[in-house]
Amino acid sequence: MGYVAIKGGEGAITAAAELLEFLRAQESNQQPLKLDTIRHQLHALHSRVLSEGGLYHPQLASLAIKQSAGDTLEAAFYLRAYNSTCPRLGFTPPHQGKNMRLIRRISAAFKDIPGGQMLGPTPDYLQRLFRFELLDESPEEFRQITQNWLQDIPKENLPTTFPKVLEYLRKEGLLPPISQNTASAFDITRQPLVFPISRSAALAKMTRAETGSLLAIAYSNMRGYGDIHPTVAELRVGYLPVMLPHPITKELIEAGEVLITECEIVAMYDKSEENGKSKFGLGYGACFGHNEVKAISMAILDRALQKGQKNGADNPSEDPEYVLLHIDGVESMGFTSHYKMPHYVTFQSDLDRLRKTQGREGK
Protein backbone atom coordinates (compact mmCIF):
# COMPACT_ATOMS: atom_id res chain seq x y z
CA MET A 1 0.00 0.00 0.00
CA GLY A 2 1.23 3.49 -0.79
CA TYR A 3 1.23 5.11 2.63
CA VAL A 4 3.76 7.69 3.71
CA ALA A 5 4.49 9.16 7.10
CA ILE A 6 3.36 12.72 7.79
CA LYS A 7 6.10 14.86 9.32
CA GLY A 8 5.28 17.80 11.51
CA GLY A 9 1.63 16.80 11.85
CA GLU A 10 1.59 16.01 15.56
CA GLY A 11 0.59 19.53 16.56
CA ALA A 12 -2.19 19.61 13.98
CA ILE A 13 -3.53 16.24 15.17
CA THR A 14 -3.55 17.46 18.79
CA ALA A 15 -5.38 20.62 17.76
CA ALA A 16 -7.94 18.59 15.80
CA ALA A 17 -8.70 16.54 18.92
CA GLU A 18 -9.04 19.71 20.98
CA LEU A 19 -11.38 21.22 18.41
CA LEU A 20 -13.55 18.11 18.54
CA GLU A 21 -13.78 18.53 22.31
CA PHE A 22 -14.66 22.19 21.82
CA LEU A 23 -17.55 21.25 19.55
CA ARG A 24 -18.92 19.04 22.32
CA ALA A 25 -18.75 21.79 24.95
CA GLN A 26 -19.33 24.95 22.91
CA GLU A 27 -22.77 25.46 24.45
CA SER A 28 -21.15 26.09 27.82
CA ASN A 29 -24.42 27.21 29.41
CA GLN A 30 -25.81 23.67 28.97
CA GLN A 31 -25.34 20.73 31.33
CA PRO A 32 -23.14 17.88 30.06
CA LEU A 33 -25.03 14.74 29.09
CA LYS A 34 -25.49 12.26 31.93
CA LEU A 35 -24.94 8.60 31.13
CA ASP A 36 -28.34 7.63 32.56
CA THR A 37 -29.95 10.29 30.38
CA ILE A 38 -28.44 8.71 27.28
CA ARG A 39 -29.45 5.21 28.34
CA HIS A 40 -33.10 6.02 29.02
CA GLN A 41 -34.00 8.98 26.81
CA LEU A 42 -32.01 7.75 23.80
CA HIS A 43 -32.80 4.08 24.39
CA ALA A 44 -33.08 3.19 20.68
CA LEU A 45 -29.61 4.58 19.99
CA HIS A 46 -28.30 2.96 23.15
CA SER A 47 -29.69 -0.46 22.15
CA ARG A 48 -28.14 -0.22 18.70
CA VAL A 49 -24.69 0.50 20.12
CA LEU A 50 -25.03 -2.32 22.67
CA SER A 51 -25.82 -4.75 19.90
CA GLU A 52 -23.26 -3.63 17.33
CA GLY A 53 -20.56 -3.34 19.98
CA GLY A 54 -21.13 -6.95 20.98
CA LEU A 55 -20.69 -6.18 24.68
CA TYR A 56 -23.56 -5.90 27.14
CA HIS A 57 -22.39 -3.04 29.33
CA PRO A 58 -25.12 -0.36 29.48
CA GLN A 59 -22.95 2.22 31.26
CA LEU A 60 -20.05 1.93 28.83
CA ALA A 61 -22.46 1.98 25.89
CA SER A 62 -23.74 5.34 27.16
CA LEU A 63 -20.16 6.57 27.57
CA ALA A 64 -19.34 5.44 24.02
CA ILE A 65 -22.30 7.41 22.66
CA LYS A 66 -21.27 10.50 24.60
CA GLN A 67 -17.61 10.23 23.59
CA SER A 68 -18.44 9.61 19.92
CA ALA A 69 -20.99 12.45 19.76
CA GLY A 70 -23.69 9.95 18.80
CA ASP A 71 -21.79 8.21 15.98
CA THR A 72 -23.02 4.61 16.28
CA LEU A 73 -20.09 3.09 14.40
CA GLU A 74 -17.49 4.90 16.48
CA ALA A 75 -19.37 4.02 19.66
CA ALA A 76 -19.50 0.33 18.70
CA PHE A 77 -15.76 0.51 17.99
CA TYR A 78 -15.09 1.75 21.55
CA LEU A 79 -17.06 -1.15 23.03
CA ARG A 80 -15.26 -3.73 20.91
CA ALA A 81 -11.87 -2.28 21.74
CA TYR A 82 -12.68 -2.43 25.45
CA ASN A 83 -14.09 -5.94 25.09
CA SER A 84 -10.79 -7.13 23.62
CA THR A 85 -9.05 -6.22 26.91
CA CYS A 86 -11.45 -8.10 29.18
CA PRO A 87 -10.51 -11.51 30.58
CA ARG A 88 -12.82 -14.43 29.89
CA LEU A 89 -13.95 -15.76 33.25
CA GLY A 90 -16.45 -18.42 32.25
CA PHE A 91 -19.09 -19.69 29.86
CA THR A 92 -22.86 -19.80 30.15
CA PRO A 93 -24.91 -22.77 28.96
CA PRO A 94 -27.29 -22.17 26.04
CA HIS A 95 -30.19 -19.92 27.03
CA GLN A 96 -33.76 -20.05 25.76
CA GLY A 97 -35.84 -17.04 24.83
CA LYS A 98 -38.93 -18.51 26.49
CA ASN A 99 -37.36 -17.61 29.84
CA MET A 100 -37.37 -13.88 29.07
CA ARG A 101 -39.12 -11.44 31.39
CA LEU A 102 -41.13 -9.83 28.63
CA ILE A 103 -41.93 -6.19 27.99
CA ARG A 104 -43.21 -6.80 24.45
CA ARG A 105 -44.44 -9.87 22.59
CA ILE A 106 -46.38 -10.02 19.33
CA SER A 107 -47.17 -12.48 16.57
CA ALA A 108 -48.10 -11.60 13.00
CA ALA A 109 -48.95 -15.24 12.26
CA PHE A 110 -51.91 -15.57 14.62
CA LYS A 111 -54.41 -13.15 16.10
CA ASP A 112 -54.80 -15.10 19.33
CA ILE A 113 -51.70 -16.62 20.89
CA PRO A 114 -51.31 -18.32 24.29
CA GLY A 115 -50.93 -15.55 26.83
CA GLY A 116 -52.13 -12.90 24.39
CA GLN A 117 -50.39 -10.23 22.35
CA MET A 118 -48.35 -7.78 24.44
CA LEU A 119 -47.81 -4.55 22.49
CA GLY A 120 -45.40 -3.03 25.02
CA PRO A 121 -43.39 0.12 24.20
CA THR A 122 -43.46 0.72 20.44
CA PRO A 123 -44.00 3.55 17.95
CA ASP A 124 -45.52 1.12 15.41
CA TYR A 125 -49.06 2.37 15.85
CA LEU A 126 -48.30 6.10 16.00
CA GLN A 127 -48.42 8.66 13.23
CA ARG A 128 -45.00 10.04 12.36
CA LEU A 129 -45.93 13.59 13.30
CA PHE A 130 -43.90 16.02 15.36
CA ARG A 131 -44.90 16.54 18.96
CA PHE A 132 -44.10 20.21 19.10
CA GLU A 133 -44.84 20.38 22.84
CA LEU A 134 -41.51 18.61 23.37
CA LEU A 135 -39.66 21.69 22.10
CA ASP A 136 -40.14 23.36 25.47
CA GLU A 137 -40.72 20.51 27.88
CA SER A 138 -40.37 21.53 31.51
CA PRO A 139 -38.73 19.28 34.14
CA GLU A 140 -42.03 19.21 36.01
CA GLU A 141 -43.92 17.92 32.97
CA PHE A 142 -41.21 15.38 32.34
CA ARG A 143 -41.42 14.00 35.90
CA GLN A 144 -45.20 13.87 35.72
CA ILE A 145 -45.03 11.30 32.91
CA THR A 146 -43.60 8.69 35.27
CA GLN A 147 -45.99 9.55 38.08
CA ASN A 148 -49.02 9.22 35.83
CA TRP A 149 -47.82 5.89 34.48
CA LEU A 150 -47.12 4.41 37.92
CA GLN A 151 -50.68 5.24 38.99
CA ASP A 152 -52.12 3.26 36.08
CA ILE A 153 -50.09 0.06 36.51
CA PRO A 154 -52.45 -2.94 36.90
CA LYS A 155 -52.47 -4.37 40.40
CA GLU A 156 -52.84 -8.02 39.36
CA ASN A 157 -49.71 -10.07 38.90
CA LEU A 158 -48.78 -10.84 35.30
CA PRO A 159 -47.11 -14.10 34.24
CA THR A 160 -43.33 -13.88 34.16
CA THR A 161 -42.97 -16.02 31.02
CA PHE A 162 -45.12 -17.11 28.09
CA PRO A 163 -44.97 -20.21 25.87
CA LYS A 164 -43.45 -19.95 22.42
CA VAL A 165 -45.75 -19.78 19.40
CA LEU A 166 -43.43 -22.13 17.51
CA GLU A 167 -44.03 -24.86 20.08
CA TYR A 168 -47.59 -25.26 18.83
CA LEU A 169 -46.55 -25.32 15.17
CA ARG A 170 -43.93 -27.93 16.00
CA LYS A 171 -46.43 -30.11 17.89
CA GLU A 172 -48.64 -30.09 14.78
CA GLY A 173 -45.71 -31.29 12.70
CA LEU A 174 -45.49 -28.09 10.64
CA LEU A 175 -41.90 -27.39 11.69
CA PRO A 176 -38.92 -29.75 11.80
CA PRO A 177 -37.99 -31.03 15.27
CA ILE A 178 -35.25 -29.27 17.18
CA SER A 179 -31.92 -30.80 16.23
CA GLN A 180 -29.69 -31.94 19.08
CA ASN A 181 -26.48 -30.16 18.08
CA THR A 182 -23.75 -30.70 20.65
CA ALA A 183 -21.07 -28.70 18.82
CA SER A 184 -19.64 -25.69 20.63
CA ALA A 185 -20.85 -22.27 19.54
CA PHE A 186 -18.54 -20.49 17.11
CA ASP A 187 -16.64 -17.63 18.78
CA ILE A 188 -16.17 -14.83 16.25
CA THR A 189 -13.96 -12.92 18.69
CA ARG A 190 -11.38 -15.74 18.78
CA GLN A 191 -11.81 -17.63 15.49
CA PRO A 192 -11.52 -16.34 11.92
CA LEU A 193 -14.31 -16.90 9.44
CA VAL A 194 -13.22 -19.69 7.08
CA PHE A 195 -15.87 -20.64 4.55
CA PRO A 196 -17.90 -22.79 4.50
CA ILE A 197 -19.02 -21.89 8.01
CA SER A 198 -21.59 -23.22 10.44
CA ARG A 199 -24.97 -21.65 11.12
CA SER A 200 -23.67 -20.80 14.59
CA ALA A 201 -20.90 -18.69 13.05
CA ALA A 202 -23.36 -16.92 10.73
CA LEU A 203 -25.72 -16.08 13.59
CA ALA A 204 -22.84 -14.85 15.75
CA LYS A 205 -21.63 -12.59 12.94
CA MET A 206 -25.10 -11.20 12.31
CA THR A 207 -25.99 -10.55 15.92
CA ARG A 208 -23.39 -7.78 16.19
CA ALA A 209 -23.67 -6.62 12.59
CA GLU A 210 -24.56 -3.06 11.62
CA THR A 211 -28.34 -2.64 11.59
CA GLY A 212 -28.53 -0.78 8.28
CA SER A 213 -26.40 -3.36 6.48
CA LEU A 214 -28.57 -6.24 7.65
CA LEU A 215 -31.70 -4.32 6.71
CA ALA A 216 -30.44 -3.47 3.21
CA ILE A 217 -29.51 -7.04 2.28
CA ALA A 218 -32.67 -8.51 3.84
CA TYR A 219 -34.73 -5.90 1.97
CA SER A 220 -33.13 -6.95 -1.31
CA ASN A 221 -34.39 -10.46 -0.66
CA MET A 222 -37.91 -9.24 0.12
CA ARG A 223 -37.98 -7.11 -3.05
CA GLY A 224 -37.29 -10.03 -5.35
CA TYR A 225 -33.56 -10.77 -5.19
CA GLY A 226 -34.55 -13.86 -3.24
CA ASP A 227 -37.79 -15.57 -2.33
CA ILE A 228 -38.05 -15.42 1.45
CA HIS A 229 -41.55 -14.11 2.17
CA PRO A 230 -41.48 -14.17 5.97
CA THR A 231 -44.24 -14.27 8.54
CA VAL A 232 -43.23 -13.23 12.05
CA ALA A 233 -44.28 -16.18 14.20
CA GLU A 234 -43.16 -14.35 17.31
CA LEU A 235 -41.23 -11.21 18.19
CA ARG A 236 -40.08 -10.84 21.78
CA VAL A 237 -38.41 -8.02 23.69
CA GLY A 238 -37.47 -8.51 27.31
CA TYR A 239 -34.89 -9.33 29.92
CA LEU A 240 -33.22 -12.72 29.72
CA PRO A 241 -31.72 -14.12 32.95
CA VAL A 242 -28.05 -15.02 32.54
CA MET A 243 -27.24 -18.28 34.27
CA LEU A 244 -23.69 -19.18 35.25
CA PRO A 245 -22.39 -22.29 37.00
CA HIS A 246 -21.36 -21.73 40.61
CA PRO A 247 -17.55 -22.00 40.83
CA ILE A 248 -17.75 -24.62 43.60
CA THR A 249 -21.10 -26.41 43.43
CA LYS A 250 -21.45 -26.03 39.61
CA GLU A 251 -25.13 -25.32 40.21
CA LEU A 252 -26.59 -22.75 37.81
CA ILE A 253 -27.21 -19.40 39.46
CA GLU A 254 -28.58 -16.17 38.03
CA ALA A 255 -25.76 -13.68 37.56
CA GLY A 256 -27.92 -10.90 36.09
CA GLU A 257 -30.12 -10.21 33.08
CA VAL A 258 -29.70 -8.70 29.64
CA LEU A 259 -32.20 -6.84 27.48
CA ILE A 260 -32.57 -8.64 24.16
CA THR A 261 -34.80 -8.72 21.09
CA GLU A 262 -35.65 -12.10 19.60
CA CYS A 263 -37.48 -12.88 16.36
CA GLU A 264 -38.61 -16.18 14.89
CA ILE A 265 -40.00 -16.25 11.36
CA VAL A 266 -41.53 -18.98 9.25
CA ALA A 267 -41.00 -18.80 5.51
CA MET A 268 -41.37 -21.18 2.56
CA TYR A 269 -41.72 -24.88 2.98
CA ASP A 270 -40.10 -27.90 1.45
CA LYS A 271 -39.86 -31.59 2.10
CA SER A 272 -38.10 -32.69 5.24
CA GLU A 273 -35.10 -34.94 4.82
CA GLU A 274 -36.34 -37.10 7.71
CA ASN A 275 -39.83 -38.23 6.71
CA GLY A 276 -40.40 -36.61 3.33
CA LYS A 277 -43.25 -34.41 4.57
CA SER A 278 -43.27 -30.72 3.71
CA LYS A 279 -42.57 -28.38 6.62
CA PHE A 280 -42.06 -24.67 7.16
CA GLY A 281 -38.55 -23.27 7.16
CA LEU A 282 -37.46 -21.30 10.21
CA GLY A 283 -35.35 -18.15 10.49
CA TYR A 284 -33.97 -16.85 13.78
CA GLY A 285 -32.64 -13.49 14.89
CA ALA A 286 -31.57 -12.14 18.28
CA CYS A 287 -29.52 -9.18 19.45
CA PHE A 288 -28.75 -7.15 22.55
CA GLY A 289 -31.08 -4.25 23.33
CA HIS A 290 -34.43 -3.30 21.82
CA ASN A 291 -33.89 -3.39 18.06
CA GLU A 292 -36.75 -5.07 16.22
CA VAL A 293 -35.69 -4.12 12.70
CA LYS A 294 -32.33 -5.78 13.23
CA ALA A 295 -33.79 -8.97 14.72
CA ILE A 296 -36.31 -9.36 11.87
CA SER A 297 -33.67 -8.66 9.21
CA MET A 298 -31.34 -11.16 10.83
CA ALA A 299 -34.06 -13.84 10.88
CA ILE A 300 -34.78 -13.28 7.18
CA LEU A 301 -31.10 -13.59 6.28
CA ASP A 302 -30.71 -16.66 8.47
CA ARG A 303 -33.44 -18.36 6.44
CA ALA A 304 -31.96 -17.11 3.17
CA LEU A 305 -28.50 -18.43 4.04
CA GLN A 306 -29.94 -21.82 4.98
CA LYS A 307 -31.66 -21.97 1.60
CA GLY A 308 -28.45 -20.98 -0.18
CA GLN A 309 -26.47 -23.60 1.68
CA LYS A 310 -28.96 -26.32 0.73
CA ASN A 311 -29.77 -25.41 -2.88
CA GLY A 312 -26.95 -23.08 -3.89
CA ALA A 313 -26.99 -19.29 -3.81
CA ASP A 314 -29.11 -17.73 -6.54
CA ASN A 315 -29.08 -14.23 -5.02
CA PRO A 316 -26.63 -12.12 -2.98
CA SER A 317 -28.67 -12.54 0.21
CA GLU A 318 -28.22 -16.33 -0.03
CA ASP A 319 -24.43 -16.18 -0.39
CA PRO A 320 -22.73 -16.45 3.02
CA GLU A 321 -19.50 -14.81 1.85
CA TYR A 322 -21.36 -11.84 0.35
CA VAL A 323 -23.59 -11.37 3.39
CA LEU A 324 -21.24 -12.03 6.28
CA LEU A 325 -18.25 -10.13 4.90
CA HIS A 326 -20.26 -6.95 4.25
CA ILE A 327 -22.47 -6.47 7.32
CA ASP A 328 -19.97 -5.57 10.03
CA GLY A 329 -20.17 -1.83 10.58
CA VAL A 330 -16.85 -1.47 12.37
CA GLU A 331 -14.96 -3.32 9.64
CA SER A 332 -16.77 -1.44 6.86
CA MET A 333 -16.17 1.90 8.55
CA GLY A 334 -12.49 1.13 9.06
CA PHE A 335 -11.88 0.21 5.45
CA THR A 336 -13.85 3.21 4.18
CA SER A 337 -12.15 5.64 6.55
CA HIS A 338 -8.68 4.44 5.62
CA TYR A 339 -9.09 6.25 2.28
CA LYS A 340 -8.74 9.50 4.25
CA MET A 341 -5.16 8.54 5.09
CA PRO A 342 -2.33 9.78 2.83
CA HIS A 343 -2.15 7.89 -0.46
CA TYR A 344 0.41 10.18 -2.09
CA VAL A 345 2.58 7.43 -3.53
CA THR A 346 -0.21 5.40 -5.15
CA PHE A 347 -1.94 8.48 -6.50
CA GLN A 348 1.34 9.81 -7.93
CA SER A 349 1.70 6.48 -9.72
CA ASP A 350 -1.86 6.85 -11.09
CA LEU A 351 -1.02 10.36 -12.29
CA ASP A 352 2.14 9.18 -14.05
CA ARG A 353 0.28 6.36 -15.83
CA LEU A 354 -2.57 8.65 -16.89
CA ARG A 355 -0.16 11.29 -18.28
CA LYS A 356 1.75 8.66 -20.23
CA THR A 357 -1.51 7.20 -21.56
CA GLN A 358 -2.74 10.62 -22.65
CA GLY A 359 0.65 11.27 -24.26
CA ARG A 360 0.36 8.08 -26.33
CA GLU A 361 -3.25 8.88 -27.23
CA GLY A 362 -2.29 12.34 -28.43
CA LYS A 363 0.21 11.03 -30.97
XYZ file of C-alpha atoms in Angstrom:
363
model
C 0.000 0.000 0.000
C 1.233 3.491 -0.791
C 1.234 5.105 2.627
C 3.760 7.689 3.708
C 4.494 9.157 7.104
C 3.365 12.717 7.792
C 6.101 14.864 9.318
C 5.285 17.800 11.510
C 1.633 16.803 11.853
C 1.586 16.007 15.563
C 0.586 19.526 16.558
C -2.190 19.606 13.977
C -3.534 16.239 15.175
C -3.551 17.461 18.786
C -5.382 20.621 17.759
C -7.939 18.588 15.802
C -8.703 16.539 18.916
C -9.043 19.709 20.983
C -11.380 21.218 18.409
C -13.551 18.107 18.544
C -13.778 18.525 22.309
C -14.661 22.194 21.819
C -17.552 21.245 19.553
C -18.919 19.044 22.317
C -18.746 21.785 24.954
C -19.328 24.953 22.911
C -22.775 25.460 24.455
C -21.150 26.091 27.818
C -24.417 27.211 29.406
C -25.809 23.674 28.969
C -25.339 20.734 31.330
C -23.140 17.876 30.060
C -25.030 14.739 29.093
C -25.493 12.263 31.926
C -24.941 8.596 31.131
C -28.337 7.632 32.564
C -29.954 10.286 30.380
C -28.440 8.708 27.279
C -29.447 5.209 28.337
C -33.095 6.019 29.019
C -33.997 8.983 26.806
C -32.009 7.747 23.801
C -32.803 4.083 24.390
C -33.077 3.188 20.682
C -29.608 4.581 19.988
C -28.303 2.961 23.154
C -29.692 -0.457 22.146
C -28.142 -0.218 18.700
C -24.686 0.499 20.117
C -25.026 -2.317 22.675
C -25.823 -4.748 19.899
C -23.261 -3.630 17.332
C -20.560 -3.336 19.976
C -21.133 -6.949 20.977
C -20.687 -6.181 24.676
C -23.560 -5.898 27.138
C -22.394 -3.044 29.334
C -25.123 -0.355 29.481
C -22.950 2.225 31.262
C -20.051 1.931 28.827
C -22.463 1.978 25.888
C -23.737 5.338 27.165
C -20.163 6.571 27.570
C -19.345 5.444 24.022
C -22.304 7.409 22.658
C -21.269 10.500 24.599
C -17.606 10.234 23.593
C -18.436 9.609 19.924
C -20.990 12.448 19.761
C -23.689 9.948 18.796
C -21.791 8.205 15.980
C -23.017 4.610 16.283
C -20.086 3.087 14.400
C -17.490 4.902 16.482
C -19.372 4.023 19.660
C -19.495 0.334 18.700
C -15.760 0.507 17.986
C -15.092 1.750 21.552
C -17.058 -1.152 23.026
C -15.263 -3.733 20.906
C -11.867 -2.277 21.738
C -12.676 -2.430 25.447
C -14.089 -5.942 25.091
C -10.790 -7.134 23.619
C -9.048 -6.215 26.913
C -11.454 -8.098 29.182
C -10.509 -11.511 30.585
C -12.817 -14.433 29.890
C -13.954 -15.757 33.254
C -16.452 -18.422 32.247
C -19.094 -19.691 29.860
C -22.859 -19.802 30.150
C -24.912 -22.767 28.965
C -27.293 -22.171 26.038
C -30.191 -19.919 27.025
C -33.760 -20.054 25.756
C -35.840 -17.036 24.825
C -38.931 -18.507 26.486
C -37.357 -17.610 29.841
C -37.367 -13.878 29.073
C -39.118 -11.435 31.386
C -41.134 -9.826 28.630
C -41.927 -6.189 27.988
C -43.207 -6.801 24.446
C -44.440 -9.875 22.590
C -46.376 -10.018 19.330
C -47.166 -12.482 16.570
C -48.096 -11.604 13.000
C -48.952 -15.242 12.258
C -51.915 -15.569 14.624
C -54.406 -13.146 16.098
C -54.800 -15.103 19.333
C -51.696 -16.624 20.890
C -51.306 -18.316 24.286
C -50.925 -15.552 26.829
C -52.131 -12.905 24.385
C -50.394 -10.228 22.355
C -48.353 -7.781 24.441
C -47.811 -4.548 22.494
C -45.402 -3.027 25.019
C -43.392 0.116 24.203
C -43.462 0.716 20.440
C -43.995 3.552 17.946
C -45.516 1.118 15.414
C -49.058 2.368 15.848
C -48.298 6.097 16.005
C -48.418 8.663 13.230
C -45.001 10.039 12.357
C -45.931 13.592 13.300
C -43.899 16.016 15.356
C -44.902 16.543 18.962
C -44.097 20.212 19.099
C -44.837 20.383 22.838
C -41.508 18.610 23.374
C -39.662 21.695 22.098
C -40.145 23.361 25.471
C -40.720 20.506 27.879
C -40.365 21.531 31.513
C -38.730 19.285 34.140
C -42.032 19.213 36.014
C -43.925 17.919 32.971
C -41.210 15.380 32.342
C -41.419 13.999 35.896
C -45.200 13.874 35.717
C -45.033 11.302 32.911
C -43.603 8.685 35.268
C -45.986 9.549 38.085
C -49.025 9.215 35.826
C -47.816 5.893 34.483
C -47.123 4.414 37.923
C -50.680 5.237 38.987
C -52.118 3.255 36.076
C -50.092 0.056 36.506
C -52.445 -2.938 36.900
C -52.468 -4.367 40.397
C -52.843 -8.019 39.358
C -49.714 -10.073 38.902
C -48.780 -10.841 35.302
C -47.107 -14.104 34.238
C -43.332 -13.880 34.158
C -42.972 -16.018 31.023
C -45.121 -17.108 28.091
C -44.973 -20.213 25.870
C -43.450 -19.952 22.417
C -45.752 -19.779 19.397
C -43.426 -22.127 17.514
C -44.033 -24.861 20.078
C -47.593 -25.258 18.831
C -46.555 -25.324 15.174
C -43.931 -27.932 15.997
C -46.434 -30.106 17.891
C -48.642 -30.090 14.781
C -45.711 -31.289 12.699
C -45.494 -28.091 10.643
C -41.901 -27.392 11.693
C -38.918 -29.754 11.796
C -37.987 -31.026 15.267
C -35.247 -29.266 17.184
C -31.918 -30.804 16.233
C -29.687 -31.940 19.078
C -26.484 -30.163 18.080
C -23.747 -30.704 20.648
C -21.074 -28.702 18.818
C -19.636 -25.687 20.627
C -20.851 -22.274 19.544
C -18.545 -20.486 17.114
C -16.638 -17.635 18.782
C -16.174 -14.829 16.253
C -13.962 -12.917 18.690
C -11.379 -15.742 18.778
C -11.805 -17.633 15.494
C -11.517 -16.338 11.921
C -14.313 -16.904 9.443
C -13.223 -19.685 7.079
C -15.870 -20.639 4.550
C -17.901 -22.791 4.501
C -19.023 -21.887 8.008
C -21.589 -23.225 10.443
C -24.966 -21.648 11.121
C -23.666 -20.804 14.593
C -20.905 -18.691 13.052
C -23.356 -16.920 10.726
C -25.716 -16.078 13.589
C -22.836 -14.852 15.746
C -21.632 -12.594 12.941
C -25.100 -11.196 12.306
C -25.992 -10.549 15.923
C -23.388 -7.782 16.194
C -23.666 -6.619 12.587
C -24.563 -3.062 11.618
C -28.343 -2.645 11.594
C -28.529 -0.784 8.284
C -26.399 -3.360 6.484
C -28.567 -6.241 7.654
C -31.702 -4.324 6.707
C -30.436 -3.471 3.215
C -29.508 -7.042 2.278
C -32.665 -8.509 3.836
C -34.726 -5.901 1.973
C -33.126 -6.945 -1.305
C -34.394 -10.464 -0.661
C -37.908 -9.243 0.122
C -37.984 -7.111 -3.045
C -37.294 -10.026 -5.352
C -33.562 -10.770 -5.189
C -34.549 -13.862 -3.243
C -37.791 -15.569 -2.332
C -38.053 -15.420 1.453
C -41.549 -14.108 2.174
C -41.484 -14.166 5.973
C -44.238 -14.266 8.544
C -43.233 -13.233 12.054
C -44.282 -16.184 14.195
C -43.160 -14.348 17.313
C -41.228 -11.212 18.195
C -40.079 -10.838 21.780
C -38.410 -8.021 23.689
C -37.473 -8.514 27.306
C -34.890 -9.332 29.920
C -33.215 -12.720 29.724
C -31.721 -14.123 32.953
C -28.052 -15.015 32.541
C -27.242 -18.278 34.269
C -23.687 -19.181 35.253
C -22.391 -22.294 37.001
C -21.357 -21.725 40.607
C -17.549 -22.000 40.830
C -17.754 -24.617 43.599
C -21.102 -26.411 43.426
C -21.448 -26.031 39.608
C -25.128 -25.324 40.209
C -26.585 -22.753 37.812
C -27.215 -19.404 39.463
C -28.583 -16.168 38.032
C -25.758 -13.677 37.557
C -27.924 -10.901 36.089
C -30.121 -10.214 33.084
C -29.703 -8.703 29.636
C -32.201 -6.845 27.480
C -32.571 -8.643 24.156
C -34.797 -8.719 21.090
C -35.652 -12.104 19.601
C -37.484 -12.877 16.362
C -38.607 -16.180 14.885
C -39.999 -16.246 11.356
C -41.532 -18.980 9.247
C -40.999 -18.803 5.507
C -41.367 -21.181 2.559
C -41.717 -24.878 2.984
C -40.097 -27.902 1.449
C -39.857 -31.595 2.100
C -38.104 -32.687 5.243
C -35.101 -34.945 4.820
C -36.340 -37.098 7.709
C -39.830 -38.233 6.712
C -40.399 -36.612 3.326
C -43.251 -34.413 4.567
C -43.271 -30.715 3.714
C -42.575 -28.381 6.622
C -42.062 -24.669 7.161
C -38.546 -23.272 7.161
C -37.462 -21.304 10.212
C -35.351 -18.147 10.493
C -33.970 -16.849 13.780
C -32.638 -13.490 14.888
C -31.567 -12.142 18.278
C -29.516 -9.181 19.455
C -28.746 -7.150 22.547
C -31.081 -4.252 23.330
C -34.428 -3.301 21.816
C -33.888 -3.391 18.063
C -36.748 -5.072 16.221
C -35.686 -4.122 12.697
C -32.334 -5.783 13.233
C -33.791 -8.972 14.724
C -36.313 -9.361 11.874
C -33.671 -8.656 9.206
C -31.339 -11.158 10.829
C -34.057 -13.835 10.879
C -34.778 -13.282 7.176
C -31.103 -13.588 6.276
C -30.709 -16.658 8.470
C -33.441 -18.365 6.443
C -31.959 -17.108 3.165
C -28.497 -18.429 4.045
C -29.945 -21.822 4.978
C -31.662 -21.967 1.596
C -28.449 -20.979 -0.180
C -26.470 -23.602 1.683
C -28.961 -26.320 0.730
C -29.767 -25.412 -2.876
C -26.949 -23.084 -3.893
C -26.994 -19.294 -3.814
C -29.110 -17.727 -6.542
C -29.081 -14.230 -5.016
C -26.626 -12.123 -2.983
C -28.668 -12.545 0.212
C -28.217 -16.327 -0.031
C -24.429 -16.179 -0.395
C -22.731 -16.447 3.017
C -19.504 -14.806 1.854
C -21.363 -11.842 0.346
C -23.593 -11.371 3.393
C -21.238 -12.032 6.277
C -18.254 -10.129 4.897
C -20.256 -6.949 4.249
C -22.467 -6.471 7.319
C -19.968 -5.573 10.027
C -20.171 -1.825 10.575
C -16.852 -1.465 12.370
C -14.960 -3.322 9.636
C -16.772 -1.443 6.862
C -16.173 1.901 8.549
C -12.491 1.133 9.058
C -11.885 0.211 5.451
C -13.850 3.209 4.183
C -12.148 5.643 6.549
C -8.678 4.438 5.616
C -9.094 6.251 2.283
C -8.742 9.500 4.250
C -5.163 8.539 5.089
C -2.332 9.785 2.831
C -2.146 7.890 -0.464
C 0.413 10.185 -2.086
C 2.580 7.429 -3.533
C -0.215 5.403 -5.147
C -1.940 8.485 -6.496
C 1.338 9.805 -7.931
C 1.697 6.480 -9.720
C -1.859 6.853 -11.094
C -1.016 10.364 -12.292
C 2.137 9.178 -14.055
C 0.277 6.362 -15.827
C -2.573 8.654 -16.894
C -0.156 11.286 -18.275
C 1.753 8.657 -20.235
C -1.508 7.200 -21.555
C -2.738 10.623 -22.649
C 0.654 11.266 -24.259
C 0.357 8.084 -26.333
C -3.249 8.881 -27.231
C -2.287 12.335 -28.433
C 0.211 11.031 -30.965
